[in-house]
Amino acid sequence: MFEIPAVHAAMLVGAVGAVVPMWWAHGTDCRVRIAHGAMAVSMVAMMIPGLPAGIHLLEGAVLIGLAVFVTGETMHRRTAVPCAVDLTAMGVLLLLAPTSAPASTASAPAPSGHHHGGAGISTGGLPVVVLVCWALVALHLFRSTPPRERRSGVRTAAAGSALMILGMAPMAI
């Protein structure tokens, strides 16, 4: 999807953020672990050059579907809800990603720069709004947890969310 070294580094940070909750949150449900694995695979897939853009649309739809799957578990709400937020935001950003290069016509020059627009829709600043909302919701979920209940699972989920937000920032810019 992107071929700039700094962007690859950011996406690698995001992939690490997706894997962190799988290693350190021992009390999490299997659904949350599956979801974090899917997010890590999605982040790595974005770094593969020449991958068809339609794959990213499929990834976005799968991640949003996994958000519904994760919220079906009521036992671990403190880790399932932040995971569902991460899945939904990442899925929406993938759906807003460009599906193909802008087509140039003989009468109009091809626009330069990076453009978003899943399925040919002009999204403008919508990816930035999604990224900012994701960060605010993740922060709210962490801050709304009473300090005595912020066990490793909540702290680890918040750290993973922060790393994934950094990793997905190139999608919004």
JSON list of C-alpha atoms in Angstrom, two decimals:
[
{"chain": "A", "resi": 1, "resn": "MET", "atom": "CA", "xyz": [0.00, 0.00, 0.00]},
{"chain": "A", "resi": 2, "resn": "PHE", "atom": "CA", "xyz": [2.78, 2.45, 0.92]},
{"chain": "A", "resi": 3, "resn": "GLU", "atom": "CA", "xyz": [6.43, 2.30, -0.08]},
{"chain": "A", "resi": 4, "resn": "ILE", "atom": "CA", "xyz": [8.08, 4.96, 2.09]},
{"chain": "A", "resi": 5, "resn": "PRO", "atom": "CA", "xyz": [10.52, 3.63, 4.74]},
{"chain": "A", "resi": 6, "resn": "ALA", "atom": "CA", "xyz": [9.18, 5.89, 7.53]},
{"chain": "A", "resi": 7, "resn": "VAL", "atom": "CA", "xyz": [5.66, 4.70, 6.78]},
{"chain": "A", "resi": 8, "resn": "HIS", "atom": "CA", "xyz": [6.81, 1.08, 6.93]},
{"chain": "A", "resi": 9, "resn": "ALA", "atom": "CA", "xyz": [8.41, 1.79, 10.31]},
{"chain": "A", "resi": 10, "resn": "ALA", "atom": "CA", "xyz": [5.17, 3.32, 11.59]},
{"chain": "A", "resi": 11, "resn": "MET", "atom": "CA", "xyz": [3.18, 0.33, 10.37]},
{"chain": "A", "resi": 12, "resn": "LEU", "atom": "CA", "xyz": [5.66, -2.02, 12.03]},
{"chain": "A", "resi": 13, "resn": "VAL", "atom": "CA", "xyz": [5.07, -0.14, 15.30]},
{"chain": "A", "resi": 14, "resn": "GLY", "atom": "CA", "xyz": [1.34, -0.66, 14.73]},
{"chain": "A", "resi": 15, "resn": "ALA", "atom": "CA", "xyz": [1.84, -4.39, 14.16]},
{"chain": "A", "resi": 16, "resn": "VAL", "atom": "CA", "xyz": [3.80, -4.58, 17.42]},
{"chain": "A", "resi": 17, "resn": "GLY", "atom": "CA", "xyz": [0.95, -2.70, 19.11]},
{"chain": "A", "resi": 18, "resn": "ALA", "atom": "CA", "xyz": [-1.50, -5.28, 17.84]},
{"chain": "A", "resi": 19, "resn": "VAL", "atom": "CA", "xyz": [0.61, -8.15, 19.18]},
{"chain": "A", "resi": 20, "resn": "VAL", "atom": "CA", "xyz": [1.43, -6.62, 22.60]},
{"chain": "A", "resi": 21, "resn": "PRO", "atom": "CA", "xyz": [-1.98, -7.43, 24.17]},
{"chain": "A", "resi": 22, "resn": "MET", "atom": "CA", "xyz": [-1.63, -11.04, 23.02]},
{"chain": "A", "resi": 23, "resn": "TRP", "atom": "CA", "xyz": [1.59, -11.51, 24.99]},
{"chain": "A", "resi": 24, "resn": "TRP", "atom": "CA", "xyz": [1.04, -9.58, 28.20]},
{"chain": "A", "resi": 25, "resn": "ALA", "atom": "CA", "xyz": [-2.71, -9.77, 28.83]},
{"chain": "A", "resi": 26, "resn": "HIS", "atom": "CA", "xyz": [-2.95, -13.26, 30.25]},
{"chain": "A", "resi": 27, "resn": "GLY", "atom": "CA", "xyz": [-6.59, -12.93, 31.31]},
{"chain": "A", "resi": 28, "resn": "THR", "atom": "CA", "xyz": [-7.95, -12.05, 27.89]},
{"chain": "A", "resi": 29, "resn": "ASP", "atom": "CA", "xyz": [-10.43, -14.12, 26.01]},
{"chain": "A", "resi": 30, "resn": "CYS", "atom": "CA", "xyz": [-9.55, -16.16, 22.93]},
{"chain": "A", "resi": 31, "resn": "ARG", "atom": "CA", "xyz": [-11.73, -13.84, 20.83]},
{"chain": "A", "resi": 32, "resn": "VAL", "atom": "CA", "xyz": [-9.57, -10.85, 21.77]},
{"chain": "A", "resi": 33, "resn": "ARG", "atom": "CA", "xyz": [-6.41, -12.77, 20.92]},
{"chain": "A", "resi": 34, "resn": "ILE", "atom": "CA", "xyz": [-7.82, -13.74, 17.51]},
{"chain": "A", "resi": 35, "resn": "ALA", "atom": "CA", "xyz": [-8.78, -10.13, 16.85]},
{"chain": "A", "resi": 36, "resn": "HIS", "atom": "CA", "xyz": [-5.34, -8.82, 17.78]},
{"chain": "A", "resi": 37, "resn": "GLY", "atom": "CA", "xyz": [-3.75, -11.43, 15.53]},
{"chain": "A", "resi": 38, "resn": "ALA", "atom": "CA", "xyz": [-5.94, -10.25, 12.65]},
{"chain": "A", "resi": 39, "resn": "MET", "atom": "CA", "xyz": [-4.93, -6.63, 13.28]},
{"chain": "A", "resi": 40, "resn": "ALA", "atom": "CA", "xyz": [-1.24, -7.60, 13.27]},
{"chain": "A", "resi": 41, "resn": "VAL", "atom": "CA", "xyz": [-1.66, -9.51, 10.00]},
{"chain": "A", "resi": 42, "resn": "SER", "atom": "CA", "xyz": [-3.48, -6.52, 8.51]},
{"chain": "A", "resi": 43, "resn": "MET", "atom": "CA", "xyz": [-0.67, -4.14, 9.52]},
{"chain": "A", "resi": 44, "resn": "VAL", "atom": "CA", "xyz": [1.94, -6.43, 7.99]},
{"chain": "A", "resi": 45, "resn": "ALA", "atom": "CA", "xyz": [-0.14, -6.81, 4.81]},
{"chain": "A", "resi": 46, "resn": "MET", "atom": "CA", "xyz": [-0.07, -3.03, 4.35]},
{"chain": "A", "resi": 47, "resn": "MET", "atom": "CA", "xyz": [3.71, -3.22, 4.08]},
{"chain": "A", "resi": 48, "resn": "ILE", "atom": "CA", "xyz": [3.69, -5.74, 1.22]},
{"chain": "A", "resi": 49, "resn": "PRO", "atom": "CA", "xyz": [4.35, -3.92, -2.07]},
{"chain": "A", "resi": 50, "resn": "GLY", "atom": "CA", "xyz": [2.15, -4.73, -5.03]},
{"chain": "A", "resi": 51, "resn": "LEU", "atom": "CA", "xyz": [-0.72, -6.18, -3.02]},
{"chain": "A", "resi": 52, "resn": "PRO", "atom": "CA", "xyz": [-4.05, -5.54, -4.78]},
{"chain": "A", "resi": 53, "resn": "ALA", "atom": "CA", "xyz": [-5.95, -2.63, -3.21]},
{"chain": "A", "resi": 54, "resn": "GLY", "atom": "CA", "xyz": [-9.09, -4.76, -2.97]},
{"chain": "A", "resi": 55, "resn": "ILE", "atom": "CA", "xyz": [-7.37, -6.85, -0.31]},
{"chain": "A", "resi": 56, "resn": "HIS", "atom": "CA", "xyz": [-7.37, -3.83, 2.00]},
{"chain": "A", "resi": 57, "resn": "LEU", "atom": "CA", "xyz": [-11.11, -3.41, 1.52]},
{"chain": "A", "resi": 58, "resn": "LEU", "atom": "CA", "xyz": [-11.58, -7.05, 2.45]},
{"chain": "A", "resi": 59, "resn": "GLU", "atom": "CA", "xyz": [-9.32, -6.60, 5.49]},
{"chain": "A", "resi": 60, "resn": "GLY", "atom": "CA", "xyz": [-11.38, -3.59, 6.59]},
{"chain": "A", "resi": 61, "resn": "ALA", "atom": "CA", "xyz": [-14.62, -5.55, 6.35]},
{"chain": "A", "resi": 62, "resn": "VAL", "atom": "CA", "xyz": [-13.12, -8.51, 8.24]},
{"chain": "A", "resi": 63, "resn": "LEU", "atom": "CA", "xyz": [-11.84, -6.25, 11.02]},
{"chain": "A", "resi": 64, "resn": "ILE", "atom": "CA", "xyz": [-15.25, -4.64, 11.45]},
{"chain": "A", "resi": 65, "resn": "GLY", "atom": "CA", "xyz": [-16.83, -8.10, 11.53]},
{"chain": "A", "resi": 66, "resn": "LEU", "atom": "CA", "xyz": [-14.31, -9.14, 14.19]},
{"chain": "A", "resi": 67, "resn": "ALA", "atom": "CA", "xyz": [-15.36, -6.12, 16.28]},
{"chain": "A", "resi": 68, "resn": "VAL", "atom": "CA", "xyz": [-18.84, -7.63, 16.47]},
{"chain": "A", "resi": 69, "resn": "PHE", "atom": "CA", "xyz": [-17.32, -11.05, 17.24]},
{"chain": "A", "resi": 70, "resn": "VAL", "atom": "CA", "xyz": [-15.22, -9.65, 20.11]},
{"chain": "A", "resi": 71, "resn": "THR", "atom": "CA", "xyz": [-18.10, -7.83, 21.76]},
{"chain": "A", "resi": 72, "resn": "GLY", "atom": "CA", "xyz": [-20.04, -11.10, 21.95]},
{"chain": "A", "resi": 73, "resn": "GLU", "atom": "CA", "xyz": [-17.90, -12.10, 24.93]},
{"chain": "A", "resi": 74, "resn": "THR", "atom": "CA", "xyz": [-19.21, -10.57, 28.16]},
{"chain": "A", "resi": 75, "resn": "MET", "atom": "CA", "xyz": [-16.61, -12.02, 30.50]},
{"chain": "A", "resi": 76, "resn": "HIS", "atom": "CA", "xyz": [-13.70, -9.67, 29.67]},
{"chain": "A", "resi": 77, "resn": "ARG", "atom": "CA", "xyz": [-15.37, -6.33, 28.91]},
{"chain": "A", "resi": 78, "resn": "ARG", "atom": "CA", "xyz": [-12.35, -4.29, 30.06]},
{"chain": "A", "resi": 79, "resn": "THR", "atom": "CA", "xyz": [-10.25, -5.71, 27.22]},
{"chain": "A", "resi": 80, "resn": "ALA", "atom": "CA", "xyz": [-12.98, -6.58, 24.69]},
{"chain": "A", "resi": 81, "resn": "VAL", "atom": "CA", "xyz": [-14.37, -3.05, 24.35]},
{"chain": "A", "resi": 82, "resn": "PRO", "atom": "CA", "xyz": [-11.00, -1.35, 23.63]},
{"chain": "A", "resi": 83, "resn": "CYS", "atom": "CA", "xyz": [-10.25, -4.18, 21.19]},
{"chain": "A", "resi": 84, "resn": "ALA", "atom": "CA", "xyz": [-13.56, -3.59, 19.40]},
{"chain": "A", "resi": 85, "resn": "VAL", "atom": "CA", "xyz": [-12.78, 0.13, 19.18]},
{"chain": "A", "resi": 86, "resn": "ASP", "atom": "CA", "xyz": [-9.36, -0.66, 17.68]},
{"chain": "A", "resi": 87, "resn": "LEU", "atom": "CA", "xyz": [-10.88, -3.11, 15.20]},
{"chain": "A", "resi": 88, "resn": "THR", "atom": "CA", "xyz": [-13.60, -0.72, 14.11]},
{"chain": "A", "resi": 89, "resn": "ALA", "atom": "CA", "xyz": [-11.30, 2.28, 13.67]},
{"chain": "A", "resi": 90, "resn": "MET", "atom": "CA", "xyz": [-8.67, 0.28, 11.79]},
{"chain": "A", "resi": 91, "resn": "GLY", "atom": "CA", "xyz": [-11.37, -1.30, 9.60]},
{"chain": "A", "resi": 92, "resn": "VAL", "atom": "CA", "xyz": [-12.87, 2.09, 8.74]},
{"chain": "A", "resi": 93, "resn": "LEU", "atom": "CA", "xyz": [-9.43, 3.49, 7.88]},
{"chain": "A", "resi": 94, "resn": "LEU", "atom": "CA", "xyz": [-8.78, 0.53, 5.61]},
{"chain": "A", "resi": 95, "resn": "LEU", "atom": "CA", "xyz": [-12.15, 1.02, 3.91]},
{"chain": "A", "resi": 96, "resn": "LEU", "atom": "CA", "xyz": [-11.26, 4.69, 3.33]},
{"chain": "A", "resi": 97, "resn": "ALA", "atom": "CA", "xyz": [-7.85, 3.80, 1.87]},
{"chain": "A", "resi": 98, "resn": "PRO", "atom": "CA", "xyz": [-7.35, 4.42, -1.83]},
{"chain": "A", "resi": 99, "resn": "THR", "atom": "CA", "xyz": [-8.43, 1.48, -3.97]},
{"chain": "A", "resi": 100, "resn": "SER", "atom": "CA", "xyz": [-6.46, 2.50, -7.02]},
{"chain": "A", "resi": 101, "resn": "ALA", "atom": "CA", "xyz": [-4.32, 5.27, -8.38]},
{"chain": "A", "resi": 102, "resn": "PRO", "atom": "CA", "xyz": [-6.28, 8.26, -9.64]},
{"chain": "A", "resi": 103, "resn": "ALA", "atom": "CA", "xyz": [-7.00, 7.90, -13.34]},
{"chain": "A", "resi": 104, "resn": "SER", "atom": "CA", "xyz": [-5.72, 10.69, -15.54]},
{"chain": "A", "resi": 105, "resn": "THR", "atom": "CA", "xyz": [-7.51, 11.85, -18.62]},
{"chain": "A", "resi": 106, "resn": "ALA", "atom": "CA", "xyz": [-6.14, 13.74, -21.59]},
{"chain": "A", "resi": 107, "resn": "SER", "atom": "CA", "xyz": [-7.97, 16.93, -20.56]},
{"chain": "A", "resi": 108, "resn": "ALA", "atom": "CA", "xyz": [-7.16, 16.84, -16.84]},
{"chain": "A", "resi": 109, "resn": "PRO", "atom": "CA", "xyz": [-3.74, 16.31, -15.31]},
{"chain": "A", "resi": 110, "resn": "ALA", "atom": "CA", "xyz": [-3.40, 13.61, -12.68]},
{"chain": "A", "resi": 111, "resn": "PRO", "atom": "CA", "xyz": [-3.58, 15.06, -9.18]},
{"chain": "A", "resi": 112, "resn": "SER", "atom": "CA", "xyz": [-0.39, 14.77, -7.20]},
{"chain": "A", "resi": 113, "resn": "GLY", "atom": "CA", "xyz": [0.06, 13.74, -3.59]},
{"chain": "A", "resi": 114, "resn": "HIS", "atom": "CA", "xyz": [-1.55, 11.11, -1.44]},
{"chain": "A", "resi": 115, "resn": "HIS", "atom": "CA", "xyz": [-5.29, 10.63, -1.84]},
{"chain": "A", "resi": 116, "resn": "HIS", "atom": "CA", "xyz": [-7.89, 8.72, 0.11]},
{"chain": "A", "resi": 117, "resn": "GLY", "atom": "CA", "xyz": [-11.16, 7.48, -1.19]},
{"chain": "A", "resi": 118, "resn": "GLY", "atom": "CA", "xyz": [-12.32, 3.93, -0.74]},
{"chain": "A", "resi": 119, "resn": "ALA", "atom": "CA", "xyz": [-14.35, 2.74, -3.72]},
{"chain": "A", "resi": 120, "resn": "GLY", "atom": "CA", "xyz": [-13.69, 6.04, -5.51]},
{"chain": "A", "resi": 121, "resn": "ILE", "atom": "CA", "xyz": [-15.29, 8.23, -2.82]},
{"chain": "A", "resi": 122, "resn": "SER", "atom": "CA", "xyz": [-13.53, 11.48, -1.97]},
{"chain": "A", "resi": 123, "resn": "THR", "atom": "CA", "xyz": [-13.07, 11.44, 1.79]},
{"chain": "A", "resi": 124, "resn": "GLY", "atom": "CA", "xyz": [-11.01, 14.58, 2.36]},
{"chain": "A", "resi": 125, "resn": "GLY", "atom": "CA", "xyz": [-10.18, 14.86, 6.05]},
{"chain": "A", "resi": 126, "resn": "LEU", "atom": "CA", "xyz": [-12.38, 11.97, 7.18]},
{"chain": "A", "resi": 127, "resn": "PRO", "atom": "CA", "xyz": [-9.42, 9.62, 7.88]},
{"chain": "A", "resi": 128, "resn": "VAL", "atom": "CA", "xyz": [-7.89, 12.24, 10.17]},
{"chain": "A", "resi": 129, "resn": "VAL", "atom": "CA", "xyz": [-11.22, 12.58, 12.00]},
{"chain": "A", "resi": 130, "resn": "VAL", "atom": "CA", "xyz": [-11.40, 8.79, 12.41]},
{"chain": "A", "resi": 131, "resn": "LEU", "atom": "CA", "xyz": [-7.84, 8.68, 13.77]},
{"chain": "A", "resi": 132, "resn": "VAL", "atom": "CA", "xyz": [-8.45, 11.52, 16.25]},
{"chain": "A", "resi": 133, "resn": "CYS", "atom": "CA", "xyz": [-11.74, 9.97, 17.42]},
{"chain": "A", "resi": 134, "resn": "TRP", "atom": "CA", "xyz": [-9.99, 6.62, 17.84]},
{"chain": "A", "resi": 135, "resn": "ALA", "atom": "CA", "xyz": [-7.32, 8.23, 20.02]},
{"chain": "A", "resi": 136, "resn": "LEU", "atom": "CA", "xyz": [-9.90, 10.11, 22.12]},
{"chain": "A", "resi": 137, "resn": "VAL", "atom": "CA", "xyz": [-12.08, 7.03, 22.67]},
{"chain": "A", "resi": 138, "resn": "ALA", "atom": "CA", "xyz": [-9.05, 4.89, 23.59]},
{"chain": "A", "resi": 139, "resn": "LEU", "atom": "CA", "xyz": [-7.92, 7.54, 26.07]},
{"chain": "A", "resi": 140, "resn": "HIS", "atom": "CA", "xyz": [-11.43, 7.83, 27.51]},
{"chain": "A", "resi": 141, "resn": "LEU", "atom": "CA", "xyz": [-11.70, 4.05, 27.96]},
{"chain": "A", "resi": 142, "resn": "PHE", "atom": "CA", "xyz": [-8.40, 3.98, 29.82]},
{"chain": "A", "resi": 143, "resn": "ARG", "atom": "CA", "xyz": [-9.14, 7.05, 31.97]},
{"chain": "A", "resi": 144, "resn": "SER", "atom": "CA", "xyz": [-12.68, 5.90, 32.81]},
{"chain": "A", "resi": 145, "resn": "THR", "atom": "CA", "xyz": [-11.35, 2.71, 34.36]},
{"chain": "A", "resi": 146, "resn": "PRO", "atom": "CA", "xyz": [-10.85, 3.25, 38.09]},
{"chain": "A", "resi": 147, "resn": "PRO", "atom": "CA", "xyz": [-7.14, 3.16, 39.03]},
{"chain": "A", "resi": 148, "resn": "ARG", "atom": "CA", "xyz": [-7.62, 0.15, 41.31]},
{"chain": "A", "resi": 149, "resn": "GLU", "atom": "CA", "xyz": [-9.08, -1.81, 38.36]},
{"chain": "A", "resi": 150, "resn": "ARG", "atom": "CA", "xyz": [-6.32, -0.92, 35.87]},
{"chain": "A", "resi": 151, "resn": "ARG", "atom": "CA", "xyz": [-4.73, -4.31, 35.95]},
{"chain": "A", "resi": 152, "resn": "SER", "atom": "CA", "xyz": [-2.25, -5.34, 33.32]},
{"chain": "A", "resi": 153, "resn": "GLY", "atom": "CA", "xyz": [-4.97, -6.14, 30.79]},
{"chain": "A", "resi": 154, "resn": "VAL", "atom": "CA", "xyz": [-6.33, -2.58, 30.73]},
{"chain": "A", "resi": 155, "resn": "ARG", "atom": "CA", "xyz": [-2.87, -0.98, 30.68]},
{"chain": "A", "resi": 156, "resn": "THR", "atom": "CA", "xyz": [-1.69, -3.38, 27.99]},
{"chain": "A", "resi": 157, "resn": "ALA", "atom": "CA", "xyz": [-4.78, -2.74, 25.86]},
{"chain": "A", "resi": 158, "resn": "ALA", "atom": "CA", "xyz": [-4.21, 1.02, 26.15]},
{"chain": "A", "resi": 159, "resn": "ALA", "atom": "CA", "xyz": [-0.53, 0.69, 25.20]},
{"chain": "A", "resi": 160, "resn": "GLY", "atom": "CA", "xyz": [-1.42, -1.52, 22.24]},
{"chain": "A", "resi": 161, "resn": "SER", "atom": "CA", "xyz": [-4.08, 0.96, 21.11]},
{"chain": "A", "resi": 162, "resn": "ALA", "atom": "CA", "xyz": [-1.59, 3.83, 21.27]},
{"chain": "A", "resi": 163, "resn": "LEU", "atom": "CA", "xyz": [0.94, 1.92, 19.16]},
{"chain": "A", "resi": 164, "resn": "MET", "atom": "CA", "xyz": [-1.71, 0.93, 16.61]},
{"chain": "A", "resi": 165, "resn": "ILE", "atom": "CA", "xyz": [-2.89, 4.54, 16.36]},
{"chain": "A", "resi": 166, "resn": "LEU", "atom": "CA", "xyz": [0.69, 5.58, 15.60]},
{"chain": "A", "resi": 167, "resn": "GLY", "atom": "CA", "xyz": [0.94, 2.79, 13.07]},
{"chain": "A", "resi": 168, "resn": "MET", "atom": "CA", "xyz": [-2.25, 3.81, 11.29]},
{"chain": "A", "resi": 169, "resn": "ALA", "atom": "CA", "xyz": [-1.36, 7.53, 11.22]},
{"chain": "A", "resi": 170, "resn": "PRO", "atom": "CA", "xyz": [0.06, 7.21, 7.66]},
{"chain": "A", "resi": 171, "resn": "MET", "atom": "CA", "xyz": [-3.43, 6.11, 6.54]},
{"chain": "A", "resi": 172, "resn": "ALA", "atom": "CA", "xyz": [-4.89, 9.40, 7.75]},
{"chain": "A", "resi": 173, "resn": "ILE", "atom": "CA", "xyz": [-2.24, 11.72, 6.32]}
]
